[in-house]
Amino acid sequence: MHYEPDTLFFNQLSLFQRLYARSLSSRLAPLGVHPGYLGVLHYLWQADGVTQKTLNQVMAVEQATLSNTLKRMERDGLISRTPNAEDKRHHIISLTPRAATLKPQVMQAIGDLRATVNTGLTVSDRRYFKRIMHQMTEQLESDQSDPLFLLLDEIPE
Amino acid sequence: MHYEPDTLFFNQLSLFQRLYARSLSSRLAPLGVHPGYLGVLHYLWQADGVTQKTLNQVMAVEQATLSNTLKRMERDGLISRTPNAEDKRHHIISLTPRAATLKPQVMQAIGDLRATVNTGLTVSDRRYFKRIMHQMTEQLESDQSDPLFLLLDEIPE
DNA sequence: ACAGTTTACATAGCGTGCTATACACGTAAC
DNA sequence: GTTACGTGTATAGCACGCTATGTAAACTGT
């Protein structure tokens, strides 16, 4: 029975993403960092002490996802959430001292993996790849909102 | 505060994969199919009535993941697991009549999304993209096994 | 001032992946 | 034939994403 191996683009894409996450995870684990934390760390290393809302505006995940990620990061001693007296609805999220010092090691791990993945590829290969991925991402973003727009068009004045 | 938007390749990749899954999901939902079922369906449409082990050998997921996926598919009335009298350790997995008829509609949904995503891209763009992704995937696969090989090298005779 | 809305965040429940471990059945060795 | 090992599958527990919904604080209009 010669079954053609999985040719569905989606499955190949999923596999690629999962392998990337696994390799990242094994490099970050010794630092107590999970791949899902990267976006938050990356932002806070640039601008520490912001609200969840601010973070959410630049991170491409849903609010509930971010809320849960922050909870795990707090549990793992990477961030703290200090209540804001001015407006008790939001808290200020800041890096713990330990997390603040982690940047070079995390960046090293990321760079190391990037180099591994890029083995055998030229600079223009990578650029081309990212450009196409970006373009496809935009198509998907408009695909998600399409039904909404269609509905809006149908609303009478 | 002009924060440069998320430039980590891993995060862009994750976003792309998640958007793809979301778009797929919205197209498959009316059929009672989830994206995670696609690999199983795709195989069984070609060769129905196999063991979990066989499926596992061609699907790039862990055994435990497949086991859980099959449980959900059984719950959703897509497959049945009939006990094997010869060897009671494994069951024979087969499509339900309903699942067997679903192929054209699922393929239609996949093709539809593919067309959407490919908007504005040439055939050679897609081929190039897939080739690079494939190459990176192979690098990641060898990355995962590297530590093992290194250890093996260190084992004295 | 207080009723209703909006805002910021948390929680519930689920899909899909992972690792580690349990378990039941089959096989082989003694 | 029991002991030991191997095989096939299931389960436990977690990461990380989603949608839908809850909740408390702030704001707004009358």
PDB file of C-alpha atoms in Angstrom, chain B residues 21-100:
ATOM      1  CA  ALA B  21      -6.253  26.919  10.982  1.00  0.00           C
ATOM      2  CA  ARG B  22      -8.954  29.459  11.757  1.00  0.00           C
ATOM      3  CA  SER B  23      -9.909  29.918   8.126  1.00  0.00           C
ATOM      4  CA  LEU B  24      -9.920  26.177   7.616  1.00  0.00           C
ATOM      5  CA  SER B  25     -11.971  25.688  10.730  1.00  0.00           C
ATOM      6  CA  SER B  26     -14.668  28.090   9.662  1.00  0.00           C
ATOM      7  CA  ARG B  27     -14.995  26.295   6.323  1.00  0.00           C
ATOM      8  CA  LEU B  28     -14.990  22.810   7.832  1.00  0.00           C
ATOM      9  CA  ALA B  29     -17.229  23.499  10.812  1.00  0.00           C
ATOM     10  CA  PRO B  30     -20.482  23.106   8.849  1.00  0.00           C
ATOM     11  CA  LEU B  31     -19.321  19.590   7.941  1.00  0.00           C
ATOM     12  CA  GLY B  32     -18.600  18.680  11.547  1.00  0.00           C
ATOM     13  CA  VAL B  33     -14.888  18.397  10.771  1.00  0.00           C
ATOM     14  CA  HIS B  34     -12.011  19.956  12.682  1.00  0.00           C
ATOM     15  CA  PRO B  35      -8.634  20.749  11.091  1.00  0.00           C
ATOM     16  CA  GLY B  36      -6.933  18.181  13.308  1.00  0.00           C
ATOM     17  CA  TYR B  37      -9.002  15.433  11.693  1.00  0.00           C
ATOM     18  CA  LEU B  38      -7.731  16.147   8.202  1.00  0.00           C
ATOM     19  CA  GLY B  39      -4.695  13.902   8.319  1.00  0.00           C
ATOM     20  CA  VAL B  40      -6.733  10.923   9.463  1.00  0.00           C
ATOM     21  CA  LEU B  41      -9.504  11.511   6.952  1.00  0.00           C
ATOM     22  CA  HIS B  42      -7.023  12.026   4.152  1.00  0.00           C
ATOM     23  CA  TYR B  43      -5.419   8.682   4.896  1.00  0.00           C
ATOM     24  CA  LEU B  44      -8.591   6.701   5.448  1.00  0.00           C
ATOM     25  CA  TRP B  45     -10.127   7.986   2.235  1.00  0.00           C
ATOM     26  CA  GLN B  46      -7.281   6.213   0.490  1.00  0.00           C
ATOM     27  CA  ALA B  47      -7.011   3.133   2.683  1.00  0.00           C
ATOM     28  CA  ASP B  48      -9.873   2.525   5.089  1.00  0.00           C
ATOM     29  CA  GLY B  49      -9.696  -0.012   7.907  1.00  0.00           C
ATOM     30  CA  VAL B  50      -6.239   0.171   9.452  1.00  0.00           C
ATOM     31  CA  THR B  51      -4.761   0.110  12.937  1.00  0.00           C
ATOM     32  CA  GLN B  52      -3.772   3.166  14.886  1.00  0.00           C
ATOM     33  CA  LYS B  53      -0.157   2.113  14.557  1.00  0.00           C
ATOM     34  CA  THR B  54      -0.359   2.183  10.759  1.00  0.00           C
ATOM     35  CA  LEU B  55      -1.923   5.606  10.829  1.00  0.00           C
ATOM     36  CA  ASN B  56       0.739   6.786  13.225  1.00  0.00           C
ATOM     37  CA  GLN B  57       3.512   5.730  10.902  1.00  0.00           C
ATOM     38  CA  VAL B  58       2.475   8.202   8.248  1.00  0.00           C
ATOM     39  CA  MET B  59       1.138  11.033  10.369  1.00  0.00           C
ATOM     40  CA  ALA B  60       3.643  13.407  11.831  1.00  0.00           C
ATOM     41  CA  VAL B  61       2.133  13.509  15.305  1.00  0.00           C
ATOM     42  CA  GLU B  62       2.890  11.634  18.488  1.00  0.00           C
ATOM     43  CA  GLN B  63       1.030   8.481  19.356  1.00  0.00           C
ATOM     44  CA  ALA B  64      -0.777  10.108  22.265  1.00  0.00           C
ATOM     45  CA  THR B  65      -1.939  12.964  20.056  1.00  0.00           C
ATOM     46  CA  LEU B  66      -3.327  10.587  17.487  1.00  0.00           C
ATOM     47  CA  SER B  67      -5.065   8.552  20.173  1.00  0.00           C
ATOM     48  CA  ASN B  68      -6.839  11.652  21.425  1.00  0.00           C
ATOM     49  CA  THR B  69      -7.720  12.813  17.930  1.00  0.00           C
ATOM     50  CA  LEU B  70      -9.284   9.443  17.181  1.00  0.00           C
ATOM     51  CA  LYS B  71     -11.277   9.623  20.377  1.00  0.00           C
ATOM     52  CA  ARG B  72     -12.770  12.947  19.329  1.00  0.00           C
ATOM     53  CA  MET B  73     -13.449  11.683  15.823  1.00  0.00           C
ATOM     54  CA  GLU B  74     -15.248   8.663  17.255  1.00  0.00           C
ATOM     55  CA  ARG B  75     -17.292  10.919  19.517  1.00  0.00           C
ATOM     56  CA  ASP B  76     -18.158  13.047  16.466  1.00  0.00           C
ATOM     57  CA  GLY B  77     -19.326  10.028  14.468  1.00  0.00           C
ATOM     58  CA  LEU B  78     -16.553  10.048  11.878  1.00  0.00           C
ATOM     59  CA  ILE B  79     -14.783   6.797  12.663  1.00  0.00           C
ATOM     60  CA  SER B  80     -15.452   3.531  14.451  1.00  0.00           C
ATOM     61  CA  ARG B  81     -12.977   1.284  16.225  1.00  0.00           C
ATOM     62  CA  THR B  82     -13.862  -2.392  15.971  1.00  0.00           C
ATOM     63  CA  PRO B  83     -11.946  -4.771  18.230  1.00  0.00           C
ATOM     64  CA  ASN B  84      -9.678  -7.255  16.539  1.00  0.00           C
ATOM     65  CA  ALA B  85     -10.159 -10.850  17.679  1.00  0.00           C
ATOM     66  CA  GLU B  86      -6.723 -11.954  16.450  1.00  0.00           C
ATOM     67  CA  ASP B  87      -4.777  -9.501  18.547  1.00  0.00           C
ATOM     68  CA  LYS B  88      -6.787  -7.754  21.190  1.00  0.00           C
ATOM     69  CA  ARG B  89      -4.215  -4.994  21.569  1.00  0.00           C
ATOM     70  CA  HIS B  90      -5.264  -3.166  18.472  1.00  0.00           C
ATOM     71  CA  HIS B  91      -8.544  -2.135  16.920  1.00  0.00           C
ATOM     72  CA  ILE B  92      -9.424  -1.581  13.303  1.00  0.00           C
ATOM     73  CA  ILE B  93     -10.207   2.037  12.518  1.00  0.00           C
ATOM     74  CA  SER B  94     -12.742   2.680   9.785  1.00  0.00           C
ATOM     75  CA  LEU B  95     -14.686   5.602   8.474  1.00  0.00           C
ATOM     76  CA  THR B  96     -18.378   5.815   9.201  1.00  0.00           C
ATOM     77  CA  PRO B  97     -20.626   6.018   6.124  1.00  0.00           C
ATOM     78  CA  ARG B  98     -21.096   9.702   6.765  1.00  0.00           C
ATOM     79  CA  ALA B  99     -17.347  10.390   6.890  1.00  0.00           C
ATOM     80  CA  ALA B 100     -16.835   8.405   3.706  1.00  0.00           C
TER      81      ALA B 100
END
